PDB file of C-alpha atoms in Angstrom:
ATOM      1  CA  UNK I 208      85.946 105.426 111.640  1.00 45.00           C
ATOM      2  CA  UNK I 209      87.132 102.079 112.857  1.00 57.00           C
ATOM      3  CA  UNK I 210      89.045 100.010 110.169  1.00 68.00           C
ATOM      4  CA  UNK I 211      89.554  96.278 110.149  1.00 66.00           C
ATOM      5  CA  UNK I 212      92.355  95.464 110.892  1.00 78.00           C
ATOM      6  CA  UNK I 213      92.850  92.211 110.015  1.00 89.00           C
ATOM      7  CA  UNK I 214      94.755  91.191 106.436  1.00 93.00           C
ATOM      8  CA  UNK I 215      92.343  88.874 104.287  1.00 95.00           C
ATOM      9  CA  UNK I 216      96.072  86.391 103.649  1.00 96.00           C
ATOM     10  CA  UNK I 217      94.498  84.067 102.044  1.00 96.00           C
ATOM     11  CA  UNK I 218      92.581  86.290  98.933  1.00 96.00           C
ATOM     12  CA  UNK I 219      95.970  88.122  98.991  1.00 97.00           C
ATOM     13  CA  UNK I 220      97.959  84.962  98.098  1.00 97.00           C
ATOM     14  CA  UNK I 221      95.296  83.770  95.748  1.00 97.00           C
ATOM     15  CA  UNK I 222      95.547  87.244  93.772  1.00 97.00           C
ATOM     16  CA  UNK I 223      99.245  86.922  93.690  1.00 97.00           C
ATOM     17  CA  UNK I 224      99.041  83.239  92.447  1.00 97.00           C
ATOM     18  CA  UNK I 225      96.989  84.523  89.768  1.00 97.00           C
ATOM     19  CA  UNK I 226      99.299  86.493  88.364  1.00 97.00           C
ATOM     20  CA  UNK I 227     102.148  84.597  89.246  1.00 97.00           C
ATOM     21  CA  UNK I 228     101.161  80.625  89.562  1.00 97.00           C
ATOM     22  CA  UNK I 229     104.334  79.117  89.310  1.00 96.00           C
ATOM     23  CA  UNK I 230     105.420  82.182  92.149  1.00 97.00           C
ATOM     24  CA  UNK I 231     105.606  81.123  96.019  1.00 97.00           C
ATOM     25  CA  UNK I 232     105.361  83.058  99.162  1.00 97.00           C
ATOM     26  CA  UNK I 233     107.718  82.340 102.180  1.00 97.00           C
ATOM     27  CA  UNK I 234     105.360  81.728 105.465  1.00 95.00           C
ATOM     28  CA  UNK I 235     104.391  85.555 106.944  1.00 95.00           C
ATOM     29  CA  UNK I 236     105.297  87.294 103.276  1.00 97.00           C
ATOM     30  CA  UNK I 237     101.916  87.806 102.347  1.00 97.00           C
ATOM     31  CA  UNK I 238     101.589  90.393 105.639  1.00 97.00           C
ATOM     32  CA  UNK I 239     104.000  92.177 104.099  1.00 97.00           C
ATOM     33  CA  UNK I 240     101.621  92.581 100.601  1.00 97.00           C
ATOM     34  CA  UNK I 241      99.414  93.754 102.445  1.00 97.00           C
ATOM     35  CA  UNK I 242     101.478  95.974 104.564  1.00 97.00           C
ATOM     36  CA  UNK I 243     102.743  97.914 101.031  1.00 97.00           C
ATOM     37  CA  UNK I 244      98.902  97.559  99.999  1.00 97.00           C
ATOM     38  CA  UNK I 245      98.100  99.658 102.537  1.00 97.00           C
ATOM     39  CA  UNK I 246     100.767 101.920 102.636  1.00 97.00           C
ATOM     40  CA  UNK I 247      99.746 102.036  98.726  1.00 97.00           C
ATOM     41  CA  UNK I 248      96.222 103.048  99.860  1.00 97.00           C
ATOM     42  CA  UNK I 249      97.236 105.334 102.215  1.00 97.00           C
ATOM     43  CA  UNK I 250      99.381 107.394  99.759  1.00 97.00           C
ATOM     44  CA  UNK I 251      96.610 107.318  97.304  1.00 98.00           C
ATOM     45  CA  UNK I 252      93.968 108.660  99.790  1.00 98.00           C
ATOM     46  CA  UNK I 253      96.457 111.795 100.936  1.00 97.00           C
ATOM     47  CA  UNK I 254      97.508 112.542  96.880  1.00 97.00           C
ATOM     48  CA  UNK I 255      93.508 112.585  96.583  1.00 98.00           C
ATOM     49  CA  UNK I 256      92.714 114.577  99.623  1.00 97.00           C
ATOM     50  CA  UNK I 257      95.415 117.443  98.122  1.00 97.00           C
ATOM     51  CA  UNK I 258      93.669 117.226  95.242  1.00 97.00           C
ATOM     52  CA  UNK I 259      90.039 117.357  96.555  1.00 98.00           C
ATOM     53  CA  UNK I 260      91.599 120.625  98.551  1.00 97.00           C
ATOM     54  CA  UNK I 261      93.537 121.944  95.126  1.00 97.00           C
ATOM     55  CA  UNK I 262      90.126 121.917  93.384  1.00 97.00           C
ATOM     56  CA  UNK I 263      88.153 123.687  96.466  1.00 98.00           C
ATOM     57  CA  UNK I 264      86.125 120.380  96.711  1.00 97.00           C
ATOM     58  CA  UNK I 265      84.688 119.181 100.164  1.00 97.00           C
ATOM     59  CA  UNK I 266      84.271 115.546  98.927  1.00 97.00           C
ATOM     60  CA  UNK I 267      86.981 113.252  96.885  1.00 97.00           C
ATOM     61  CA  UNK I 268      85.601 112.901  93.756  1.00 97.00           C
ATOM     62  CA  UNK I 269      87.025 110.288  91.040  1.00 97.00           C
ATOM     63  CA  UNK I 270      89.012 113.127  89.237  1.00 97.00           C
ATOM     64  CA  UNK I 271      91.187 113.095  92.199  1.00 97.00           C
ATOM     65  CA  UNK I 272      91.769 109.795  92.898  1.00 97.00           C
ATOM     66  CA  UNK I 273      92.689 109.204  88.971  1.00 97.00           C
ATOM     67  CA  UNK I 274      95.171 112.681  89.323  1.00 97.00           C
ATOM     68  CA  UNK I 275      96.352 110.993  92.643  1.00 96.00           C
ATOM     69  CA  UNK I 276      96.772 107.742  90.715  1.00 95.00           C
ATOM     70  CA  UNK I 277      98.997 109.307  88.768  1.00 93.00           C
ATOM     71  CA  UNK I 278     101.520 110.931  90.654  1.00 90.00           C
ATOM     72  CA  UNK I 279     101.925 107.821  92.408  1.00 85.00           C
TER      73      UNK I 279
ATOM     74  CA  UNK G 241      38.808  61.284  96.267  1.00 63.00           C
ATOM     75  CA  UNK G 242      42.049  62.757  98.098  1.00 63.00           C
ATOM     76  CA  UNK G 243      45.041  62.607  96.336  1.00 64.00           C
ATOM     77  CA  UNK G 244      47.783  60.309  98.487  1.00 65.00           C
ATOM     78  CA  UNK G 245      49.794  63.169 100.049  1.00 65.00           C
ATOM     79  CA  UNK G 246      53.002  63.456  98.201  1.00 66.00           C
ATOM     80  CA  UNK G 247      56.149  65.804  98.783  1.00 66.00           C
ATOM     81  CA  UNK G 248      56.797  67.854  96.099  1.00 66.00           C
ATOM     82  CA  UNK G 249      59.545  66.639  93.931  1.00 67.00           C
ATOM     83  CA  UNK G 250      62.371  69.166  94.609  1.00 68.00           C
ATOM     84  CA  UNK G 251      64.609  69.486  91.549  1.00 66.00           C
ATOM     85  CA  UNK G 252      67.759  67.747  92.455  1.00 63.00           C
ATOM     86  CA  UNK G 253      70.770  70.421  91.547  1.00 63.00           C
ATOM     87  CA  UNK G 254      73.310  68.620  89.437  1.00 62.00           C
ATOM     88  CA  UNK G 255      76.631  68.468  90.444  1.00 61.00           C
ATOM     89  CA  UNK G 256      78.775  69.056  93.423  1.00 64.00           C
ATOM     90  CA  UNK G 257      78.378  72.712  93.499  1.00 61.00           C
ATOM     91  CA  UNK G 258      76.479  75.656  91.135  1.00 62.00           C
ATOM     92  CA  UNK G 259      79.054  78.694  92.595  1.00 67.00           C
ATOM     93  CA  UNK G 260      81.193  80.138  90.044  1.00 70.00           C
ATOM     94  CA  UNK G 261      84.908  80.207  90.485  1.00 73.00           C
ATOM     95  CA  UNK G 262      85.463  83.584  91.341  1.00 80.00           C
ATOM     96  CA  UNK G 263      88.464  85.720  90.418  1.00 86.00           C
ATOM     97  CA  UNK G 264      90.162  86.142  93.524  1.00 88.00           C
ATOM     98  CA  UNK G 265      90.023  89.599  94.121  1.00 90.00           C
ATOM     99  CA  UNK G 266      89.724  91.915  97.705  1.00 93.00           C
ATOM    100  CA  UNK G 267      86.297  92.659  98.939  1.00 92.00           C
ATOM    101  CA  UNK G 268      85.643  96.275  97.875  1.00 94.00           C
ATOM    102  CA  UNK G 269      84.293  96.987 101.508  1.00 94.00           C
ATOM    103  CA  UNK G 270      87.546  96.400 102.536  1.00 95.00           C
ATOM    104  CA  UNK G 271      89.387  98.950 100.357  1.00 96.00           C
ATOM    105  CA  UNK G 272      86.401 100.963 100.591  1.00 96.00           C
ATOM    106  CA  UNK G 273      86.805 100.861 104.213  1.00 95.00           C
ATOM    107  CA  UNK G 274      90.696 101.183 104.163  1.00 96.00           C
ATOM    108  CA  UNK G 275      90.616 104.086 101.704  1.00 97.00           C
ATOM    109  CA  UNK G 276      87.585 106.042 103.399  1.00 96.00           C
ATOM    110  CA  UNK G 277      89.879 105.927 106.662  1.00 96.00           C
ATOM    111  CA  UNK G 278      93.026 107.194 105.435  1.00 96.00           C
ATOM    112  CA  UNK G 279      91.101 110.053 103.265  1.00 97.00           C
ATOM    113  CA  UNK G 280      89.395 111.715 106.221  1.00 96.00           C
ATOM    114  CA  UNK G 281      86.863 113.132 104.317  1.00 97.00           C
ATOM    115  CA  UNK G 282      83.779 112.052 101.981  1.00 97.00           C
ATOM    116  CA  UNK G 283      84.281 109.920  99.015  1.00 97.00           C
ATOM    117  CA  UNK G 284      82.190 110.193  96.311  1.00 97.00           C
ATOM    118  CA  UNK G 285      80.959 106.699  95.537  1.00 96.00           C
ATOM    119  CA  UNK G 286      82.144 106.695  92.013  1.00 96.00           C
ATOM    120  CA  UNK G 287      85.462 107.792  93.501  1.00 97.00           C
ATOM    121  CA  UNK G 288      85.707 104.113  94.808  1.00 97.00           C
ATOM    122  CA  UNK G 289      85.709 102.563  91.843  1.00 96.00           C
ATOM    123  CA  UNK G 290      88.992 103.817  90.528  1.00 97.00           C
ATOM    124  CA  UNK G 291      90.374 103.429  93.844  1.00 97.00           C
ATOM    125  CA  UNK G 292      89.324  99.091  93.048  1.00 97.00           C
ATOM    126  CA  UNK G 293      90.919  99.585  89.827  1.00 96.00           C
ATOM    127  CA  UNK G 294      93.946 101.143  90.660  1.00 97.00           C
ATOM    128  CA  UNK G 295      94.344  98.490  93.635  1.00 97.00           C
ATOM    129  CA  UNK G 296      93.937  95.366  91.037  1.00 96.00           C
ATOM    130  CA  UNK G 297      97.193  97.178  89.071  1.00 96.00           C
ATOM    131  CA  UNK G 298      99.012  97.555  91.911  1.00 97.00           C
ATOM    132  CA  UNK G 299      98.698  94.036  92.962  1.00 97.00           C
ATOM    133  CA  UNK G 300      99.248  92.984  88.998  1.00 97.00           C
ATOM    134  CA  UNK G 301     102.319  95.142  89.311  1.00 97.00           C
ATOM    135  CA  UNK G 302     103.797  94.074  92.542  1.00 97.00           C
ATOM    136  CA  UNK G 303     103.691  90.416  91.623  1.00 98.00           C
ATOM    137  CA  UNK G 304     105.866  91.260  88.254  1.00 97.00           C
ATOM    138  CA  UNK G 305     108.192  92.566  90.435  1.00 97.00           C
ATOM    139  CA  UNK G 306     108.242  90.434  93.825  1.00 97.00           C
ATOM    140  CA  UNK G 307     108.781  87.426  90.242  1.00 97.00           C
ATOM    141  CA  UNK G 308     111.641  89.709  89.019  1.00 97.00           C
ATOM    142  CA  UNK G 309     113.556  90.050  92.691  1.00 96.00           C
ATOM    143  CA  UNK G 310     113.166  86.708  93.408  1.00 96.00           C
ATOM    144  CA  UNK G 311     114.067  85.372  89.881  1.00 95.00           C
ATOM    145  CA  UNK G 312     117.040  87.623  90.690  1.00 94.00           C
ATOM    146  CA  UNK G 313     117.650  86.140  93.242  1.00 94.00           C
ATOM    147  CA  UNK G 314     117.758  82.695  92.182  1.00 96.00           C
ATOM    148  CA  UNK G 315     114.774  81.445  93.646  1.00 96.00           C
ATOM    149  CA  UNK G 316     111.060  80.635  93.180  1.00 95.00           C
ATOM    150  CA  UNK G 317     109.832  81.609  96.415  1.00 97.00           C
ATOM    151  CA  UNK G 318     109.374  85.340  97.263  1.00 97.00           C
ATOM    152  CA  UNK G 319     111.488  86.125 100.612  1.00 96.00           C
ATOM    153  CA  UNK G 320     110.777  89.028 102.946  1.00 95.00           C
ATOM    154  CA  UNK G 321     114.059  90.864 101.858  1.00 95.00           C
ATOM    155  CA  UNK G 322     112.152  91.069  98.833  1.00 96.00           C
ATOM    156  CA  UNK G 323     109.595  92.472  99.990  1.00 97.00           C
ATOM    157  CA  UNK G 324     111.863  95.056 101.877  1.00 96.00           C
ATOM    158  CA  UNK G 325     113.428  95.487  98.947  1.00 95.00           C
ATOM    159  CA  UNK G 326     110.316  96.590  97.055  1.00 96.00           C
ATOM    160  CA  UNK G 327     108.920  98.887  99.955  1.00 97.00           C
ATOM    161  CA  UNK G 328     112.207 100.519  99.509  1.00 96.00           C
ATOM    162  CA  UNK G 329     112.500 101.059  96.044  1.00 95.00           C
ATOM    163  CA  UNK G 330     108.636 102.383  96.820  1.00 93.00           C
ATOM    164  CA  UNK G 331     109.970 104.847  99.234  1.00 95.00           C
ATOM    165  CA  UNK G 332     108.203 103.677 101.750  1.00 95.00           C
ATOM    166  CA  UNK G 333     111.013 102.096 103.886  1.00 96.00           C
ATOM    167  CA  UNK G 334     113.609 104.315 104.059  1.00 95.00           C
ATOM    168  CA  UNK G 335     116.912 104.389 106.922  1.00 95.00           C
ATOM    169  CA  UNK G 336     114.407 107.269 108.781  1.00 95.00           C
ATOM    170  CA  UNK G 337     111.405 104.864 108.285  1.00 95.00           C
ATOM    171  CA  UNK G 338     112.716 100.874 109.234  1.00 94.00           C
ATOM    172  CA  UNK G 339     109.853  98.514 108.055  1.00 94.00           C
ATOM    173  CA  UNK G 340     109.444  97.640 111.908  1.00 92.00           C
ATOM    174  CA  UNK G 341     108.336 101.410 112.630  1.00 94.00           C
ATOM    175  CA  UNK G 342     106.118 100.694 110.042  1.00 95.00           C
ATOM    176  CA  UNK G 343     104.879  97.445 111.217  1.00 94.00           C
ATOM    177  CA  UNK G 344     104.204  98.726 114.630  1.00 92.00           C
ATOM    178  CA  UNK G 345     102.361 101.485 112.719  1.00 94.00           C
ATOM    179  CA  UNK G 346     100.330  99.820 110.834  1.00 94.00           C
ATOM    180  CA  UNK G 347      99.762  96.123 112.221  1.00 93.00           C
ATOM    181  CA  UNK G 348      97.949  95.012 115.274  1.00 91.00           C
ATOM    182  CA  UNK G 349      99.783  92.826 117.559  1.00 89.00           C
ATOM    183  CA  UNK G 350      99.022  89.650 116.396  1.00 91.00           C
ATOM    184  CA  UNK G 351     100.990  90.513 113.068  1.00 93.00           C
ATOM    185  CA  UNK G 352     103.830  92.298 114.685  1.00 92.00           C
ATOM    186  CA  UNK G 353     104.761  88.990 116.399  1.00 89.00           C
ATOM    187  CA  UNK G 354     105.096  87.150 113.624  1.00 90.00           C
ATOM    188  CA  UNK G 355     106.634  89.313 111.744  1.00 90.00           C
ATOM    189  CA  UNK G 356     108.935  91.587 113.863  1.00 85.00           C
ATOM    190  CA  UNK G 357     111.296  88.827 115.543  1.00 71.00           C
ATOM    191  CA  UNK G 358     111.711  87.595 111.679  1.00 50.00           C
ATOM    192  CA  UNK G 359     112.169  90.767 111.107  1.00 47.00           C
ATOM    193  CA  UNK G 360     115.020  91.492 113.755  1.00 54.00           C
ATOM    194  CA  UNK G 361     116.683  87.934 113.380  1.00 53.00           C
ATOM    195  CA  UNK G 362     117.220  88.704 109.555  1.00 56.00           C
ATOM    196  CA  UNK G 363     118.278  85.489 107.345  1.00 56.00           C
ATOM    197  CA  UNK G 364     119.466  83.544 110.743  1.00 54.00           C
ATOM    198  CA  UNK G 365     118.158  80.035 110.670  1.00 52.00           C
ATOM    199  CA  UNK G 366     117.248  78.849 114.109  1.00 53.00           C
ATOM    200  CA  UNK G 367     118.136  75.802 114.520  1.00 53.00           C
ATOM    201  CA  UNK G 368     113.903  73.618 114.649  1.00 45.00           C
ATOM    202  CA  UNK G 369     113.594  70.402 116.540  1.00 41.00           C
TER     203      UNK G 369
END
């Protein structure tokens, strides 16, 4: 399936900034959030996967993403 | 006898605007859609939601500690290194696995641009007109 590629910056400083307000981000930083975000995503999706696999299941069910969650 | 024709009166909305300010937060279609490609198989729908949830702790965790490196650093702004720094105490950038590799991997073109000659040059200021 085709993804979108493109990195929503602006939500991604605003979520930072509401965590953090008095926190800046240098110019281009925020493609690196989202570069770990996905890399986060992308771990979480293959911990899943094993687990969907471990339990014989043919779909990723939310017990697997929460097991997956927690190895990460 | 016929009533003069007469518009309607529309109710005038008060104020500037009646939207909410929303929490910023991702779309789910787009970690739905991130998540659903990197699995490679079906995702139960419910399945999604912990995927949101555990993506709003991640992002409340990475800002403590993009705060805590640059606090460490002396500075309020957050740098790249320190992002580096945090991908590698992540394990995802590792000395087999440079975060350019990773930005080629993962980043269209447009992104690599900015990012990779940055990336290269390190802290050197270049000199702007």
């Amino acid at each position: 399936p085709r993804m979108k590629r493109l990195a929503p910056r602006s939500t991604l400083r605003k979520i930072i900034k509401k965590h953090k307000p008095e926190l800046r981000l240098a110019a281009n930083a925020d493609l690196l959030v989202h570069l770990s975000f996905l890399l986060f995503l992308h771990r979480l999706a293959e911990e899943a996967r094993t687990k969907a696999f471990e339990n014989k299941s043919k779909i990723i069910k939310p017990e697997h993403t929460i097991a997956a969650a927690k190895v990460i | 006898p016929l009533q003069p024709l007469q518009a309607k009166p529309v109710p005038k909305r008060l104020g500037v605007s009646q939207r909410k300010p929303r929490e910023p937060e991702l779309a789910s279609s787009l970690i739905k859609g991130i998540f659903r490609h990197y699995a490679k198989m079906p995702v139960a729908r419910d399945a999604f939601k912990v995927v949101e949830k555990c993506s709003e702790r991640y992002f409340k965790q990475l800002s403590n500690d993009l705060e805590a490196y640059s606090r460490h650093a002396g500075r309020k702004t957050v740098e790249m290194a320190d992002l580096e720094l945090l991908m590698r105490r992540q394990g995802l950038v590792t000395d087999k696995m440079p975060m350019n590799v990773l930005i080629e991997h993962y980043f269209p073109m447009e992104y690599r641009k900015l990012l990779i000659p940055i990336a290269v040059c390190g802290n050197k200021v270049i000199p702007s007109k």
